[in-house]
Short mmCIF file of C-alpha atoms in Angstrom, two decimals:
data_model
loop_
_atom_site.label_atom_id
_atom_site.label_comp_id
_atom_site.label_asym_id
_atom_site.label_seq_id
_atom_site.Cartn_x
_atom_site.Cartn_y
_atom_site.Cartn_z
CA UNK A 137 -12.63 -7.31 -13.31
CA UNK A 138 -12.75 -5.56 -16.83
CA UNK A 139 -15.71 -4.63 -16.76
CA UNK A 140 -15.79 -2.99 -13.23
CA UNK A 141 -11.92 -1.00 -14.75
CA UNK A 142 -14.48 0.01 -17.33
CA UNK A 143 -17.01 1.15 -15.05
CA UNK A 144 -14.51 2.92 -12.85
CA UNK A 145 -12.70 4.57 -15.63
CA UNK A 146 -16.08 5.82 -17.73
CA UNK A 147 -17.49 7.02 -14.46
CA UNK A 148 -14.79 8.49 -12.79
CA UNK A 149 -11.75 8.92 -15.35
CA UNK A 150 -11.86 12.26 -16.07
CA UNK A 151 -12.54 13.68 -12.85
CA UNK A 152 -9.22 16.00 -11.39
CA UNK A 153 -8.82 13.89 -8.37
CA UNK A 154 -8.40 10.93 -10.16
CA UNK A 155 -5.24 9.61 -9.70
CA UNK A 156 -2.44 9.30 -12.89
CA UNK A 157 1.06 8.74 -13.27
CA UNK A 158 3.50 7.35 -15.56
CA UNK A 159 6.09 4.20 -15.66
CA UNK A 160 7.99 2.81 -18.20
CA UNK A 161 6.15 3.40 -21.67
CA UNK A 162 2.70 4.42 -19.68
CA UNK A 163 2.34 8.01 -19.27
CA UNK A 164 -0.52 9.57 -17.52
CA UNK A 165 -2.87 6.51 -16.97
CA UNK A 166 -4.76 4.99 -13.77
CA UNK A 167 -2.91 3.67 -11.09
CA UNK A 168 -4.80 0.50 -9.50
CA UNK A 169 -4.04 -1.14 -6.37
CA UNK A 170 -5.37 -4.52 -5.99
CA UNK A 171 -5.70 -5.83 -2.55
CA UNK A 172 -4.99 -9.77 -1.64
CA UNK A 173 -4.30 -10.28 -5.40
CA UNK A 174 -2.28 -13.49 -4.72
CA UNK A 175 -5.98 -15.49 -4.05
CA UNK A 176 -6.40 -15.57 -7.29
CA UNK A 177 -3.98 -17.32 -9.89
CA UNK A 178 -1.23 -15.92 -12.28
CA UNK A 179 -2.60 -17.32 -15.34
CA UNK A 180 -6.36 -16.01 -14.40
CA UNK A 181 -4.51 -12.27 -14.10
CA UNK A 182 -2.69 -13.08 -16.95
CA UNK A 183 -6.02 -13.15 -19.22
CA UNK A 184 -6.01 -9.57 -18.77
CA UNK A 185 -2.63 -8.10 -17.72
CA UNK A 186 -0.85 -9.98 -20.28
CA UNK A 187 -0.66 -8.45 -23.66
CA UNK A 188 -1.43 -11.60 -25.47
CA UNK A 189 -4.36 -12.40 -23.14
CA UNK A 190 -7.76 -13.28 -23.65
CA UNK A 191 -9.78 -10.37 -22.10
CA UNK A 192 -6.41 -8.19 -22.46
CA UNK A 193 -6.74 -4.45 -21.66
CA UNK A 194 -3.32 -3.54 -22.83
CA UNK A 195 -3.05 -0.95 -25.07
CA UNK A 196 -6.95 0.08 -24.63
CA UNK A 197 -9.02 2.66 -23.05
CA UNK A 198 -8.84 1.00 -19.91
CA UNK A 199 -4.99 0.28 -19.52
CA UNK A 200 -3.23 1.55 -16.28
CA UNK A 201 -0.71 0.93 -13.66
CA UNK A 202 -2.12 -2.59 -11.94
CA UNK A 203 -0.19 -2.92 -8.89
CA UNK A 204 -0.34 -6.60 -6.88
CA UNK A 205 0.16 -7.28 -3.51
CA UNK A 206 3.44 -8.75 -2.53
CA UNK A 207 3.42 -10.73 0.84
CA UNK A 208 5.47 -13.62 0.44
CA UNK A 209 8.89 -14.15 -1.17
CA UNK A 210 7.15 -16.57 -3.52
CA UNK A 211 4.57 -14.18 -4.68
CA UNK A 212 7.79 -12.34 -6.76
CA UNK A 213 7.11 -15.02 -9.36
CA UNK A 214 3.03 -14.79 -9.37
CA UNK A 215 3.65 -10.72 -9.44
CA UNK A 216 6.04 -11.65 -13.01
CA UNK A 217 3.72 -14.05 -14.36
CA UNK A 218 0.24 -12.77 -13.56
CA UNK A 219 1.74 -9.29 -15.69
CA UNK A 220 1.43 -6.85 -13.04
CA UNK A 221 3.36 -3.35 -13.03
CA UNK A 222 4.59 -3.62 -9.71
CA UNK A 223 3.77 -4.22 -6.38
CA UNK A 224 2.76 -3.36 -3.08
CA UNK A 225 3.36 -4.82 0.55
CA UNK A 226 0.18 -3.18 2.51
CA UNK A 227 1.28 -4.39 5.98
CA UNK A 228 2.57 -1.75 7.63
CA UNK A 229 4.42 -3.83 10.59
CA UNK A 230 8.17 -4.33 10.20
CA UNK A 231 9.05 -8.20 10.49
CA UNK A 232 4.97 -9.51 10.28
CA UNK A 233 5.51 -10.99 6.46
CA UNK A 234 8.59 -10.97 3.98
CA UNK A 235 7.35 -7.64 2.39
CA UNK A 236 6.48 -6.03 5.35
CA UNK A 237 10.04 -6.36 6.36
CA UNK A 238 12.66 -3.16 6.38
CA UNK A 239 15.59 -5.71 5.83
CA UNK A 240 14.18 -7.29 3.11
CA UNK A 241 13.43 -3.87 0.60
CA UNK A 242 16.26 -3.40 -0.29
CA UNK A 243 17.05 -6.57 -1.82
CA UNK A 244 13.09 -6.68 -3.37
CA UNK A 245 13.98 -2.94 -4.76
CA UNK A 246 16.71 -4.51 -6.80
CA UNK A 247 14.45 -7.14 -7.74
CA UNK A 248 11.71 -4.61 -9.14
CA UNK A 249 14.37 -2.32 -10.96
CA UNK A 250 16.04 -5.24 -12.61
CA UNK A 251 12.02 -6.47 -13.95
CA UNK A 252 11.05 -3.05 -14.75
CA UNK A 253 8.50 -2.97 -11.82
CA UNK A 254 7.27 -0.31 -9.90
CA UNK A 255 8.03 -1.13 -5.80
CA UNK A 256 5.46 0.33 -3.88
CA UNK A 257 6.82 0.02 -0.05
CA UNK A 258 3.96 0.28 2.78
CA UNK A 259 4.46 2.22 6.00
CA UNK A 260 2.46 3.16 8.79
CA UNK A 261 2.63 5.09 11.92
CA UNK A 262 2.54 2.01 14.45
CA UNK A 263 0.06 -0.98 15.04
CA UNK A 264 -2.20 -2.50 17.75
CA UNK A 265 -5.36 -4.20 17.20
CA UNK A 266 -5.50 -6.44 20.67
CA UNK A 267 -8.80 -5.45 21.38
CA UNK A 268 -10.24 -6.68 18.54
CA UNK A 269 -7.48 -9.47 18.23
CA UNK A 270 -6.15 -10.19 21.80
CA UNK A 271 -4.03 -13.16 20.26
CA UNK A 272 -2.16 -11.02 17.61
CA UNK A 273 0.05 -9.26 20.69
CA UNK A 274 3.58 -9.88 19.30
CA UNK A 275 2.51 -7.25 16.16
CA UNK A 276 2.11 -4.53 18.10
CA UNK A 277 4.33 -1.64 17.20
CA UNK A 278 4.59 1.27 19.45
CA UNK A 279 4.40 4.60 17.46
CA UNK A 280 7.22 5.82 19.95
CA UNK A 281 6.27 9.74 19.46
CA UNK A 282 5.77 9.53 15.29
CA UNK A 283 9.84 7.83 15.46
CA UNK A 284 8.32 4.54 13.96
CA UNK A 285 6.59 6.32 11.36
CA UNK A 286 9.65 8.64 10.40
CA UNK A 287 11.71 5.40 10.24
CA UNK A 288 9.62 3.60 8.63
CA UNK A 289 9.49 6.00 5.67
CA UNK A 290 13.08 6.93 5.52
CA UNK A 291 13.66 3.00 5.11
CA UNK A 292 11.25 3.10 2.38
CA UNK A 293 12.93 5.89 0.46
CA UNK A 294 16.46 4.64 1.03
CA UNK A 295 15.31 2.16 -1.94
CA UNK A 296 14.98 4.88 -4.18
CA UNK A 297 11.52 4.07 -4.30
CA UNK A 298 9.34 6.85 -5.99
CA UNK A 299 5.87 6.24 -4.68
CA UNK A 300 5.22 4.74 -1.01
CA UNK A 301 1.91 3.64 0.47
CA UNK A 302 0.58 4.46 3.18
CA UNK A 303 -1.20 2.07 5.65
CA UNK A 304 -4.22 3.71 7.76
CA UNK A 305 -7.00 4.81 5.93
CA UNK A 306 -8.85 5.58 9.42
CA UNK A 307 -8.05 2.32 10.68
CA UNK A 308 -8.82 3.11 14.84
CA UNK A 309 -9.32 -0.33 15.68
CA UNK A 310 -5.69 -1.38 14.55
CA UNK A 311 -4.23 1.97 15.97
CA UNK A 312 -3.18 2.79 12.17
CA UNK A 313 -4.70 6.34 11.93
CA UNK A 314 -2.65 9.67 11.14
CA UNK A 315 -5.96 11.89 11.21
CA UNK A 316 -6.17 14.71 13.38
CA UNK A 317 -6.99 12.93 17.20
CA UNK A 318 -8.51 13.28 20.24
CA UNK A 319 -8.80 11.29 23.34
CA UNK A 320 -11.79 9.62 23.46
CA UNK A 321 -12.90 6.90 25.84
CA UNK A 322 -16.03 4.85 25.12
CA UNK A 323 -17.46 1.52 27.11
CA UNK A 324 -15.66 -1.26 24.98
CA UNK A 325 -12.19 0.96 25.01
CA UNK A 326 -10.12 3.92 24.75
CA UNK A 327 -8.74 5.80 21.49
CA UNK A 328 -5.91 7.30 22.31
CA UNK A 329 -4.36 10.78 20.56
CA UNK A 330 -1.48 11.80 20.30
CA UNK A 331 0.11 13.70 23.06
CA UNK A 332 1.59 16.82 23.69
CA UNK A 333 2.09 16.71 19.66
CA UNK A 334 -1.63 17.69 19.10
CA UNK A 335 -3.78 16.14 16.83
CA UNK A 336 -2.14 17.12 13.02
CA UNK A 337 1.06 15.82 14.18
CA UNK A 338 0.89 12.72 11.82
CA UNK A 339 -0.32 14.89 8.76
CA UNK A 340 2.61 17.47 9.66
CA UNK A 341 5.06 14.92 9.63
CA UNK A 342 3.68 13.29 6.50
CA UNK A 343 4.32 16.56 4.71
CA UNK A 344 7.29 17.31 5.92
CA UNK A 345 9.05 13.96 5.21
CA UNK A 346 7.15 13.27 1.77
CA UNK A 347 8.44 16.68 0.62
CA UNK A 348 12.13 14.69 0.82
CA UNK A 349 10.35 12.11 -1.79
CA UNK A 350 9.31 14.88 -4.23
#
């Protein structure tokens, strides 16, 4: 893991669209993600997200923002522990885990603020994947005209949160995407787009309701 932040930092660093921000005492400095970071233990992340670990990169060239992935109430404690920044909760369907859940951010936003953490909420414009898992039914989430994804983010910045995730990355097969669509209908199945909205209604919206977070 070091040396790949090294790699990634001496390769791509000081390029414009590299992504820094600041919290707490870091200003300007990488912000990483880190995807199913629960699978591996606290004390292994510790070794170098803890100041006083073994491999540490606190307070060197390849410092940043490392941000874990919360799923499960219990993975509060591995986030403390394992000395990550903050958090994330990826899933972007209300009531699938316990950080996926609208009810529960407020209460994990108090959590972060009072343990100096950065809470990263996750939203998303709606969810189906049943043709590529037909058993997973009772996640689907309707987009309801983009009034899933406009709730979902105004319960994300009712926490006072000041970054939120976004969930889609051209995900298609789990109906996740907020690129610009068109109807499309192949052998196996048929992507759907997105109405009499047209097909930059997602990116309109996100603009329009980010500019409330800024």
């Amino acid at each position: 893991m070091r040396t790949q932040l090294q790699y990634l930092i001496d390769t791509y660093g000081h390029h414009r669209a590299f992504y820094r921000t600041s919290h707490g005492d870091k200003h300007s400095v990488p912000l990483i993600y880190i995807y199913d970071s629960y699978l591996v233990g606290a004390s292994q992340w510790a070794e170098i997200l803890d100041k006083h670990g073994e491999h540490t990169v606190r307070g060197t060239d390849i410092d940043a923002i490392f941000i874990g992935l919360l799923v499960e109430g219990k993975h509060q404690n591995e986030i403390l522990k394992a000395g990550f920044d903050g958090f994330y909760t990826y899933f972007a369907t209300n009531g699938f885990t316990f950080g996926s859940s609208w009810k529960n951010w407020p209460i994990i936003s108090q959590w972060a603020k009072s343990n100096n953490l950065m809470f990263i909420p996750s939203v998303g414009p709606g969810y189906i994947d049943t043709e590529v898992r037909p058993w997973n039914r009772v996640n689907t989430r309707s987009r309801a005209g983009g009034k899933y994804y406009k709730e979902s983010i105004e319960k994300a910045m009712n926490t006072g949160c000041k970054v939120i995730s976004i969930t889609s990355f051209n995900e298609w097969h789990e109906g996740t995407q907020i690129e610009p669509a068109v109807a499309k209908t192949i052998p196996s199945r048929k992507y759907e787009d997105y109405g009499p909205n047209g097909p930059l209604f997602y990116l309109d919206l996100t603009k329009q309701l980010m500019k409330k977070l800024s």
